[in-house]
PDB file of C-alpha atoms in Angstrom:
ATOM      1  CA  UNK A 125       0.231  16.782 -40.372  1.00  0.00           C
ATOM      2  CA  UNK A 126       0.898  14.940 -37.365  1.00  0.00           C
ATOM      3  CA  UNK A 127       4.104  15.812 -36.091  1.00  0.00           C
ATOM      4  CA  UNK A 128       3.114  19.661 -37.477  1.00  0.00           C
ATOM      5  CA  UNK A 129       0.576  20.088 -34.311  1.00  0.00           C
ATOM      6  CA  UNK A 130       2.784  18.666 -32.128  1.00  0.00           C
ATOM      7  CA  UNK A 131       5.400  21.248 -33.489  1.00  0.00           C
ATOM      8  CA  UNK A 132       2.359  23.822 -32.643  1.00  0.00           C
ATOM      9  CA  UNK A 133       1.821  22.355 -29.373  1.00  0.00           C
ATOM     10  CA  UNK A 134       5.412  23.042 -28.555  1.00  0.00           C
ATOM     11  CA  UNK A 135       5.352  26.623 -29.861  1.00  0.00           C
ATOM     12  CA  UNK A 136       2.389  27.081 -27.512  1.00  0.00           C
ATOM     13  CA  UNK A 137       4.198  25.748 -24.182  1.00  0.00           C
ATOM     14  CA  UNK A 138       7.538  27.449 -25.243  1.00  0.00           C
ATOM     15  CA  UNK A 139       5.820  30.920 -25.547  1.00  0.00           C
ATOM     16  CA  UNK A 140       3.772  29.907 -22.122  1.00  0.00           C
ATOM     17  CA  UNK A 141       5.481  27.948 -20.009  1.00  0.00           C
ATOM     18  CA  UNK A 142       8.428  29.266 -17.646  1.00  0.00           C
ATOM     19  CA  UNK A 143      11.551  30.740 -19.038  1.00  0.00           C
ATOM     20  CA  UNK A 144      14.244  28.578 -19.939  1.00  0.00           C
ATOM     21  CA  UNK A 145      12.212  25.793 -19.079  1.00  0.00           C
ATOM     22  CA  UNK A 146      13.768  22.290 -21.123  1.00  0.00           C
ATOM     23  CA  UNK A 147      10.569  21.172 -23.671  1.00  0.00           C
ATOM     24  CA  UNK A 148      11.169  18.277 -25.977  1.00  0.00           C
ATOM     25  CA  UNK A 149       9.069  15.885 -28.454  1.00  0.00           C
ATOM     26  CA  UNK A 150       8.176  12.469 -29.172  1.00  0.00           C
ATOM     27  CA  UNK A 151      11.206  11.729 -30.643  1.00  0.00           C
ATOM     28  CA  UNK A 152      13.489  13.018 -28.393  1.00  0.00           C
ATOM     29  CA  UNK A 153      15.078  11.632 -25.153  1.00  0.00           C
ATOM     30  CA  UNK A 154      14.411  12.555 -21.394  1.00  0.00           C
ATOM     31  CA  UNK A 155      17.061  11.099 -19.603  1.00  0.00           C
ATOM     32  CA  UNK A 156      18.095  12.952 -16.262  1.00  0.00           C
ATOM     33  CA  UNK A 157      20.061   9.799 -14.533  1.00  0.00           C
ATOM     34  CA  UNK A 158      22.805  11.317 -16.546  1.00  0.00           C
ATOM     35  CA  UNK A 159      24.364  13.612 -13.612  1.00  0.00           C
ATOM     36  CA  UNK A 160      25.486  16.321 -16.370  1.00  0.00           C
ATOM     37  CA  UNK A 161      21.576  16.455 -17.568  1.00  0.00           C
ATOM     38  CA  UNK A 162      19.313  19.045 -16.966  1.00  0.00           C
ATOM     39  CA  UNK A 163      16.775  18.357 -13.687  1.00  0.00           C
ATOM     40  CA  UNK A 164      13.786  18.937 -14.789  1.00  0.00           C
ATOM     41  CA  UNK A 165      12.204  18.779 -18.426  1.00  0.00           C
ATOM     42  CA  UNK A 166       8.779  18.728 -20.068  1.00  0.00           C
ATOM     43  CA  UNK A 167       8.021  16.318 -22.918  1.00  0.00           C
ATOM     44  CA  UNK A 168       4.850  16.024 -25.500  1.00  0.00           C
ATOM     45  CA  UNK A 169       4.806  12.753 -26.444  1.00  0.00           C
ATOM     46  CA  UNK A 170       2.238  11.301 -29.062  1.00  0.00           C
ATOM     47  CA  UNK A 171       0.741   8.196 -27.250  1.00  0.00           C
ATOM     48  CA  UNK A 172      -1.930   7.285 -29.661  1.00  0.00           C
ATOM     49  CA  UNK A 173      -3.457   7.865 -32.962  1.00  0.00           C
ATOM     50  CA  UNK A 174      -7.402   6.494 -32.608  1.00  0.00           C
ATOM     51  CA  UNK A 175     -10.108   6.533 -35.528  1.00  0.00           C
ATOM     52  CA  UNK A 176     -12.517   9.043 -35.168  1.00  0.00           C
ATOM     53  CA  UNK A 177     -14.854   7.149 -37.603  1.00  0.00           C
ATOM     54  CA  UNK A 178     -14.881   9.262 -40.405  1.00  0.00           C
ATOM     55  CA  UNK A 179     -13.060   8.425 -43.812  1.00  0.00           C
ATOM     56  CA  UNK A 180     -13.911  10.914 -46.802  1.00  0.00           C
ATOM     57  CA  UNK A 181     -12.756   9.770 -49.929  1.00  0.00           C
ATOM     58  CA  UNK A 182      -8.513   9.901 -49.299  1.00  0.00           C
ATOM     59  CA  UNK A 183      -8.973  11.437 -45.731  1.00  0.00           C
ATOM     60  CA  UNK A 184      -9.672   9.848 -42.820  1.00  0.00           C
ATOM     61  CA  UNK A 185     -10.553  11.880 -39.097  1.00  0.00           C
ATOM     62  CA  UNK A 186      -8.172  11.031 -36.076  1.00  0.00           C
ATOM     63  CA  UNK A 187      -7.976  12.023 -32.741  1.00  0.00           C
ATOM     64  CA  UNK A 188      -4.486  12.639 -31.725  1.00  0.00           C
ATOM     65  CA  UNK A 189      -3.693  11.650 -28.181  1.00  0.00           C
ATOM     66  CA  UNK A 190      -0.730  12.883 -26.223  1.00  0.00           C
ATOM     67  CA  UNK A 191       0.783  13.148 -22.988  1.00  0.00           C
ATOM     68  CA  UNK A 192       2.577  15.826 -21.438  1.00  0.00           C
ATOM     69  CA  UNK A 193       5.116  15.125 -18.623  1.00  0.00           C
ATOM     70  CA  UNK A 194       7.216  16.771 -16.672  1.00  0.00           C
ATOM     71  CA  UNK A 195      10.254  14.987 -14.996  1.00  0.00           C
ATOM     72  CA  UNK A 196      12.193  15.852 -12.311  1.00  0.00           C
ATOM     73  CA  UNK A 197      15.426  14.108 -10.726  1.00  0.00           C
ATOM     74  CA  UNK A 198      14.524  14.266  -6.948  1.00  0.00           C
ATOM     75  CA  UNK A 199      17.586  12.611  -6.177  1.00  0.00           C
ATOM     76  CA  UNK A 200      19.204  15.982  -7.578  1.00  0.00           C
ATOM     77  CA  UNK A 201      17.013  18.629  -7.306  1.00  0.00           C
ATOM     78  CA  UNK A 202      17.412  21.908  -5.139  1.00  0.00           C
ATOM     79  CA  UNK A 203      13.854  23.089  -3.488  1.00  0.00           C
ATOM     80  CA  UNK A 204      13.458  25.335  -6.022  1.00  0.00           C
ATOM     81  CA  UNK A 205      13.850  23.171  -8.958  1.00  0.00           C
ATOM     82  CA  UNK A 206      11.320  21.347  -7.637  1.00  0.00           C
ATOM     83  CA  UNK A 207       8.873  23.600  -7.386  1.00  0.00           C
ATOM     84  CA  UNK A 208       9.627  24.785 -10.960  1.00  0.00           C
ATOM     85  CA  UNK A 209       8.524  21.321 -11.927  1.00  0.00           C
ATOM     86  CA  UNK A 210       5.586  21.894 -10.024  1.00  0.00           C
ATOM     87  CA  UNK A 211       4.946  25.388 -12.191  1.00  0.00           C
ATOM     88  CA  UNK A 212       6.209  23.792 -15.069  1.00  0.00           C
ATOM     89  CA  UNK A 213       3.063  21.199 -14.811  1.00  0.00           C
ATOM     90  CA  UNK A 214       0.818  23.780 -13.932  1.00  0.00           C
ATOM     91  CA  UNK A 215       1.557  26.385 -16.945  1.00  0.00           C
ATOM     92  CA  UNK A 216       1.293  23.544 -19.464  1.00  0.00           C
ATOM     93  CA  UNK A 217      -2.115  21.977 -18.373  1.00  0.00           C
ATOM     94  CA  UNK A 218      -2.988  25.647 -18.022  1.00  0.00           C
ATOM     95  CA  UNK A 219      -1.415  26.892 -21.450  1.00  0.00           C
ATOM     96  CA  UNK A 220      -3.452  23.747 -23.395  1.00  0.00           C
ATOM     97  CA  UNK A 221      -6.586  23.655 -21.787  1.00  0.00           C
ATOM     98  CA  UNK A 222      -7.365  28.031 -22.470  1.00  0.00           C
ATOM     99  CA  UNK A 223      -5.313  27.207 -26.456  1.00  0.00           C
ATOM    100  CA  UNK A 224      -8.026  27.957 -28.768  1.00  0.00           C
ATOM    101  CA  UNK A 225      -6.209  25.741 -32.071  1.00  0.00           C
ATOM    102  CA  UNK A 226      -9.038  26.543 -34.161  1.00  0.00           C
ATOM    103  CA  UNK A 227     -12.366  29.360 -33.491  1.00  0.00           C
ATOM    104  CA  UNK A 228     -14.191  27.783 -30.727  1.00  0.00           C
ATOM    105  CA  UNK A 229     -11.994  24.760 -30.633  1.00  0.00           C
ATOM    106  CA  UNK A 230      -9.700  23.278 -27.651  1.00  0.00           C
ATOM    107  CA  UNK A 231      -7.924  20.354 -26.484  1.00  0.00           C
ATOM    108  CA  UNK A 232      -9.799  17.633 -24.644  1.00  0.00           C
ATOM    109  CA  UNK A 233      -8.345  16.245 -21.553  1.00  0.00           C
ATOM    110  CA  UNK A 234      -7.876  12.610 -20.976  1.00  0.00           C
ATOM    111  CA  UNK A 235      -5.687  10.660 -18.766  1.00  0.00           C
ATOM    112  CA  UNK A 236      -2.016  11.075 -19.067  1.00  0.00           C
ATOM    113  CA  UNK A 237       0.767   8.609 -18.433  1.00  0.00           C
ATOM    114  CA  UNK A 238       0.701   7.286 -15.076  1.00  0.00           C
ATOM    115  CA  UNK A 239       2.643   9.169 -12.154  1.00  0.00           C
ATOM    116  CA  UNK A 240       5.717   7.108 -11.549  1.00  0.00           C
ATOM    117  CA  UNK A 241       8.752   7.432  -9.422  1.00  0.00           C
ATOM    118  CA  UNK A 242      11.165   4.899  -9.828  1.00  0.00           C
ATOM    119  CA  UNK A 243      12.941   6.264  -6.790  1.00  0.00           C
ATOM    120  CA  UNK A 244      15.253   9.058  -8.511  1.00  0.00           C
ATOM    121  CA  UNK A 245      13.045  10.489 -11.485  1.00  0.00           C
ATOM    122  CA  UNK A 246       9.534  11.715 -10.749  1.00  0.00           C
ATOM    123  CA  UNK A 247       6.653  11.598 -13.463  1.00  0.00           C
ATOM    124  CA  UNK A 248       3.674  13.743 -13.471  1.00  0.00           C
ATOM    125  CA  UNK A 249       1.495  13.625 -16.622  1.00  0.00           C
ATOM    126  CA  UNK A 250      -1.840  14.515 -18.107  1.00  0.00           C
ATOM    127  CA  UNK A 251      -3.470  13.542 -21.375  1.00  0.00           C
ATOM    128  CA  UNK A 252      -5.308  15.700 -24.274  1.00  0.00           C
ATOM    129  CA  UNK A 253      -6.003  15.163 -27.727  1.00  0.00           C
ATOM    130  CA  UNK A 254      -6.850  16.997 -30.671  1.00  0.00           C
ATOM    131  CA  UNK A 255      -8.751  16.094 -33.907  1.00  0.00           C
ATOM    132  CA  UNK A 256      -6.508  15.503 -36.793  1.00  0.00           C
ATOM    133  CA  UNK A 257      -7.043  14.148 -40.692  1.00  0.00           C
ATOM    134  CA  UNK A 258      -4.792  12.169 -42.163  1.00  0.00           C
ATOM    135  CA  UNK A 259      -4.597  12.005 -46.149  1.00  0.00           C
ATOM    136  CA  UNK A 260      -5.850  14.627 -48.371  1.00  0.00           C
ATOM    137  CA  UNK A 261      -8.361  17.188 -47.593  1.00  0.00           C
TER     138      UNK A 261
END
């Protein structure tokens, strides 16, 4: 259940985000130190499952809290690379805050991972979370 949304919550920022643009998932690896990497790339990363208080026989109600960030090698990247970071961020936040998962249903924003620069790679990041169950319905 959980790692099918975020499966659906890449489908939604592959069909809205830029062209071409590098998305990846909790489990995979951003690392764009490597000079051979890509420069910039998107990642949905699952930073915290939380309670939502309700338990119903075998299933129990979650909220789901990611992160999405997009990273950017400064220390590489052409002007226009980093402004497609810039879109990048922008399309996301933009593509989950109007996705309707469910009739009348949409992600809630939180706070993301912090911005960091560790003075090559660039983080921007927001939060949202969805309501999940776990168990059987």
């Amino acid at each position: 259940m959980i790692f099918d949304t975020e499966a659906s919550i890449l489908a939604r920022l592959v069909d809205r985000c830029p062209s071409g643009s590098l998305l990846v998932g909790t489990f995979e690896e951003v690392n764009l130190t490597d000079d051979a990497a890509e420069v910039v790339a998107g990642q949905v990363f699952l930073t915290e499952i939380q309670p939502a208080g309700e338990v119903r026989g075998a299933c129990a109600a979650v909220l789901l809290h990611y992160a999405f960030s997009v990273y950017c090698d400064i220390a590489r990247a052409s002007t226009e690379q980093k402004t497609a970071a810039a879109d990048l961020f922008e399309q996301a936040a933009h593509a989950l805050v109007s996705w309707e998962y469910a009739p009348m249903r949409y992600p809630q924003l939180t706070q993301g991972q912090s911005t960091e620069f560790n003075g090559r790679v660039l983080r921007l990041s927001f939060g949202f979370s969805l309501p999940a169950f776990l168990g059987s319905p």
